[in-house]
PDB file of C-alpha atoms in Angstrom:
ATOM      1  CA  MET I   1     126.928 165.792 216.509  1.00  0.00           C
ATOM      2  CA  ALA I   2     130.780 165.013 217.160  1.00  0.00           C
ATOM      3  CA  ARG I   3     133.031 164.227 219.709  1.00  0.00           C
ATOM      4  CA  PHE I   4     134.809 167.154 221.147  1.00  0.00           C
ATOM      5  CA  LEU I   5     137.958 167.140 223.508  1.00  0.00           C
ATOM      6  CA  ILE I   6     139.176 169.938 225.517  1.00  0.00           C
ATOM      7  CA  VAL I   7     142.525 169.407 226.957  1.00  0.00           C
ATOM      8  CA  GLU I   8     143.627 171.947 229.541  1.00  0.00           C
ATOM      9  CA  ALA I   9     146.544 172.874 231.266  1.00  0.00           C
ATOM     10  CA  ARG I  10     144.994 173.704 235.043  1.00  0.00           C
ATOM     11  CA  PHE I  11     147.765 176.029 236.255  1.00  0.00           C
ATOM     12  CA  TYR I  12     145.143 178.887 237.003  1.00  0.00           C
ATOM     13  CA  GLY I  13     142.418 176.968 238.124  1.00  0.00           C
ATOM     14  CA  HIS I  14     139.808 180.196 238.666  1.00  0.00           C
ATOM     15  CA  LEU I  15     140.447 181.439 235.004  1.00  0.00           C
ATOM     16  CA  ASN I  16     140.363 177.625 233.068  1.00  0.00           C
ATOM     17  CA  ASP I  17     137.363 177.486 234.667  1.00  0.00           C
ATOM     18  CA  MET I  18     135.871 180.201 232.977  1.00  0.00           C
ATOM     19  CA  LEU I  19     137.556 178.668 229.354  1.00  0.00           C
ATOM     20  CA  ILE I  20     136.275 175.769 230.054  1.00  0.00           C
ATOM     21  CA  ASP I  21     132.659 177.063 230.690  1.00  0.00           C
ATOM     22  CA  GLY I  22     132.814 179.010 227.678  1.00  0.00           C
ATOM     23  CA  ALA I  23     134.228 176.668 225.300  1.00  0.00           C
ATOM     24  CA  ARG I  24     131.194 173.180 226.993  1.00  0.00           C
ATOM     25  CA  ASN I  25     128.554 175.778 226.334  1.00  0.00           C
ATOM     26  CA  ALA I  26     129.794 176.879 222.268  1.00  0.00           C
ATOM     27  CA  LEU I  27     130.272 173.168 221.819  1.00  0.00           C
ATOM     28  CA  ARG I  28     126.961 172.058 223.385  1.00  0.00           C
ATOM     29  CA  ASP I  29     125.049 174.424 221.829  1.00  0.00           C
ATOM     30  CA  GLY I  30     126.748 173.186 218.564  1.00  0.00           C
ATOM     31  CA  GLY I  31     124.757 170.699 219.633  1.00  0.00           C
ATOM     32  CA  HIS I  32     128.063 168.313 220.755  1.00  0.00           C
ATOM     33  CA  GLU I  33     129.439 165.913 223.061  1.00  0.00           C
ATOM     34  CA  VAL I  34     132.414 167.218 225.044  1.00  0.00           C
ATOM     35  CA  ASP I  35     134.688 166.109 227.540  1.00  0.00           C
ATOM     36  CA  VAL I  36     137.692 167.200 229.583  1.00  0.00           C
ATOM     37  CA  LEU I  37     141.973 166.663 230.088  1.00  0.00           C
ATOM     38  CA  THR I  38     143.874 167.946 232.029  1.00  0.00           C
ATOM     39  CA  VAL I  39     147.387 168.010 232.273  1.00  0.00           C
ATOM     40  CA  PRO I  40     150.092 169.755 234.217  1.00  0.00           C
ATOM     41  CA  GLY I  41     151.238 172.888 232.088  1.00  0.00           C
ATOM     42  CA  ALA I  42     150.363 174.346 228.315  1.00  0.00           C
ATOM     43  CA  LEU I  43     153.435 172.802 227.292  1.00  0.00           C
ATOM     44  CA  GLU I  44     151.370 169.175 227.522  1.00  0.00           C
ATOM     45  CA  VAL I  45     148.197 170.050 225.635  1.00  0.00           C
ATOM     46  CA  PRO I  46     149.867 170.086 221.801  1.00  0.00           C
ATOM     47  CA  GLY I  47     151.278 165.757 223.122  1.00  0.00           C
ATOM     48  CA  ALA I  48     148.202 165.255 224.260  1.00  0.00           C
ATOM     49  CA  ILE I  49     145.887 166.392 222.138  1.00  0.00           C
ATOM     50  CA  ALA I  50     148.327 163.941 220.104  1.00  0.00           C
ATOM     51  CA  MET I  51     147.798 161.309 221.824  1.00  0.00           C
ATOM     52  CA  ALA I  52     143.901 161.941 222.546  1.00  0.00           C
ATOM     53  CA  ALA I  53     143.852 162.157 217.843  1.00  0.00           C
ATOM     54  CA  GLU I  54     145.708 158.986 217.304  1.00  0.00           C
ATOM     55  CA  SER I  55     143.206 157.377 219.652  1.00  0.00           C
ATOM     56  CA  ALA I  56     139.945 158.484 217.094  1.00  0.00           C
ATOM     57  CA  GLN I  57     137.815 159.168 220.204  1.00  0.00           C
ATOM     58  CA  TYR I  58     137.730 162.777 219.096  1.00  0.00           C
ATOM     59  CA  ASP I  59     136.728 164.845 216.005  1.00  0.00           C
ATOM     60  CA  GLY I  60     137.377 167.708 217.601  1.00  0.00           C
ATOM     61  CA  PHE I  61     139.565 169.123 220.435  1.00  0.00           C
ATOM     62  CA  VAL I  62     139.973 172.441 222.375  1.00  0.00           C
ATOM     63  CA  ALA I  63     143.807 173.793 223.818  1.00  0.00           C
ATOM     64  CA  ILE I  64     142.630 176.223 227.344  1.00  0.00           C
ATOM     65  CA  GLY I  65     145.128 177.834 229.365  1.00  0.00           C
ATOM     66  CA  VAL I  66     146.583 180.603 230.749  1.00  0.00           C
ATOM     67  CA  VAL I  67     150.320 181.668 230.481  1.00  0.00           C
ATOM     68  CA  ILE I  68     151.069 184.608 232.720  1.00  0.00           C
ATOM     69  CA  ARG I  69     153.942 186.382 231.660  1.00  0.00           C
ATOM     70  CA  GLY I  70     156.611 186.423 234.666  1.00  0.00           C
ATOM     71  CA  GLU I  71     160.365 187.912 235.610  1.00  0.00           C
ATOM     72  CA  THR I  72     161.733 185.491 233.550  1.00  0.00           C
ATOM     73  CA  TYR I  73     162.200 183.889 230.033  1.00  0.00           C
ATOM     74  CA  HIS I  74     159.830 181.450 230.685  1.00  0.00           C
ATOM     75  CA  PHE I  75     156.942 183.081 229.490  1.00  0.00           C
ATOM     76  CA  GLU I  76     158.238 183.505 225.328  1.00  0.00           C
ATOM     77  CA  ILE I  77     159.152 179.685 225.335  1.00  0.00           C
ATOM     78  CA  VAL I  78     155.636 178.354 226.801  1.00  0.00           C
ATOM     79  CA  ALA I  79     154.246 180.877 225.248  1.00  0.00           C
ATOM     80  CA  GLY I  80     155.479 179.894 221.529  1.00  0.00           C
ATOM     81  CA  GLU I  81     156.013 176.364 221.599  1.00  0.00           C
ATOM     82  CA  SER I  82     152.805 175.388 222.816  1.00  0.00           C
ATOM     83  CA  ALA I  83     151.901 178.155 220.030  1.00  0.00           C
ATOM     84  CA  ARG I  84     153.736 176.394 217.617  1.00  0.00           C
ATOM     85  CA  ALA I  85     152.967 172.620 218.149  1.00  0.00           C
ATOM     86  CA  ILE I  86     149.492 172.927 218.089  1.00  0.00           C
ATOM     87  CA  MET I  87     149.520 175.142 215.389  1.00  0.00           C
ATOM     88  CA  ALA I  88     152.037 172.439 213.699  1.00  0.00           C
ATOM     89  CA  LEU I  89     148.964 169.560 214.657  1.00  0.00           C
ATOM     90  CA  THR I  90     146.293 171.561 213.061  1.00  0.00           C
ATOM     91  CA  MET I  91     148.607 171.676 209.596  1.00  0.00           C
ATOM     92  CA  ASP I  92     148.568 167.859 209.953  1.00  0.00           C
ATOM     93  CA  GLY I  93     144.181 167.726 209.487  1.00  0.00           C
ATOM     94  CA  ILE I  94     143.599 168.001 212.888  1.00  0.00           C
ATOM     95  CA  PRO I  95     140.868 170.147 214.431  1.00  0.00           C
ATOM     96  CA  ILE I  96     141.819 172.808 217.412  1.00  0.00           C
ATOM     97  CA  GLY I  97     140.615 175.850 218.483  1.00  0.00           C
ATOM     98  CA  ASN I  98     143.950 177.094 220.583  1.00  0.00           C
ATOM     99  CA  GLY I  99     142.265 179.173 224.122  1.00  0.00           C
ATOM    100  CA  ILE I 100     145.485 179.234 225.883  1.00  0.00           C
ATOM    101  CA  LEU I 101     145.477 182.978 227.011  1.00  0.00           C
ATOM    102  CA  THR I 102     149.242 184.246 226.725  1.00  0.00           C
ATOM    103  CA  THR I 103     148.622 187.686 229.088  1.00  0.00           C
ATOM    104  CA  GLU I 104     150.818 190.776 230.423  1.00  0.00           C
ATOM    105  CA  ASN I 105     148.646 190.063 233.474  1.00  0.00           C
ATOM    106  CA  GLU I 106     146.174 188.422 235.868  1.00  0.00           C
ATOM    107  CA  GLU I 107     143.393 191.256 234.787  1.00  0.00           C
ATOM    108  CA  GLN I 108     143.928 191.062 231.385  1.00  0.00           C
ATOM    109  CA  ALA I 109     143.524 186.538 231.649  1.00  0.00           C
ATOM    110  CA  LEU I 110     140.122 187.194 233.687  1.00  0.00           C
ATOM    111  CA  VAL I 111     138.846 189.883 230.477  1.00  0.00           C
ATOM    112  CA  ARG I 112     139.856 187.697 228.284  1.00  0.00           C
ATOM    113  CA  ALA I 113     138.123 183.756 230.100  1.00  0.00           C
ATOM    114  CA  ASP I 114     134.874 185.813 231.419  1.00  0.00           C
ATOM    115  CA  PRO I 115     132.356 184.002 229.463  1.00  0.00           C
ATOM    116  CA  ALA I 116     130.263 187.370 229.951  1.00  0.00           C
ATOM    117  CA  GLN I 117     133.564 189.520 227.953  1.00  0.00           C
ATOM    118  CA  LYS I 118     135.948 188.722 225.677  1.00  0.00           C
ATOM    119  CA  ASN I 119     134.603 184.603 226.687  1.00  0.00           C
ATOM    120  CA  LYS I 120     138.399 183.040 225.091  1.00  0.00           C
ATOM    121  CA  GLY I 121     136.823 179.427 225.609  1.00  0.00           C
ATOM    122  CA  GLY I 122     133.457 179.694 223.362  1.00  0.00           C
ATOM    123  CA  GLU I 123     136.098 181.851 220.937  1.00  0.00           C
ATOM    124  CA  ALA I 124     137.949 178.217 219.969  1.00  0.00           C
ATOM    125  CA  ALA I 125     135.935 176.045 220.462  1.00  0.00           C
ATOM    126  CA  ARG I 126     133.871 177.835 217.419  1.00  0.00           C
ATOM    127  CA  ALA I 127     136.713 178.116 215.517  1.00  0.00           C
ATOM    128  CA  ALA I 128     137.499 173.749 216.419  1.00  0.00           C
ATOM    129  CA  MET I 129     133.920 173.361 215.155  1.00  0.00           C
ATOM    130  CA  ARG I 130     134.880 175.739 212.052  1.00  0.00           C
ATOM    131  CA  LEU I 131     137.910 173.981 211.073  1.00  0.00           C
ATOM    132  CA  LEU I 132     135.661 170.414 211.744  1.00  0.00           C
ATOM    133  CA  GLU I 133     133.094 171.623 209.279  1.00  0.00           C
ATOM    134  CA  LEU I 134     135.800 172.341 206.488  1.00  0.00           C
ATOM    135  CA  GLN I 135     138.146 168.894 207.210  1.00  0.00           C
ATOM    136  CA  GLU I 136     134.504 167.077 206.060  1.00  0.00           C
ATOM    137  CA  LYS I 137     133.935 169.625 203.446  1.00  0.00           C
ATOM    138  CA  PHE I 138     137.704 169.498 201.941  1.00  0.00           C
ATOM    139  CA  ARG I 139     137.784 164.809 202.676  1.00  0.00           C
TER     140      ARG I 139
END
């Protein structure tokens, strides 16, 4: 049994709740403990994961959030930089499943967040569990 932390960027609460449900269910089905930490936005998720990883309280992480394209360039910055930072942490050996959705509209996000549809929260949790398995294999 491992301990996972879901770090959520709480902006679209109803969508995040579905993503968290999918991730939590997948992690619990895998026999793992789960905590949830909320941060203001997607850009804060990698920093929170880095801090939590340094604490050695968690074995793996799931990043959760929703970034929907708006009328400004902000979408590209948030989507790209959060993904880049999560990837950098993963390359440093931290098992992270990236469940931050980047969509054109809320309808796309709803389909991806819903555990009864695309269940991207569950997918991200399964990715984190697999990376943890690989980390243990190669240690």
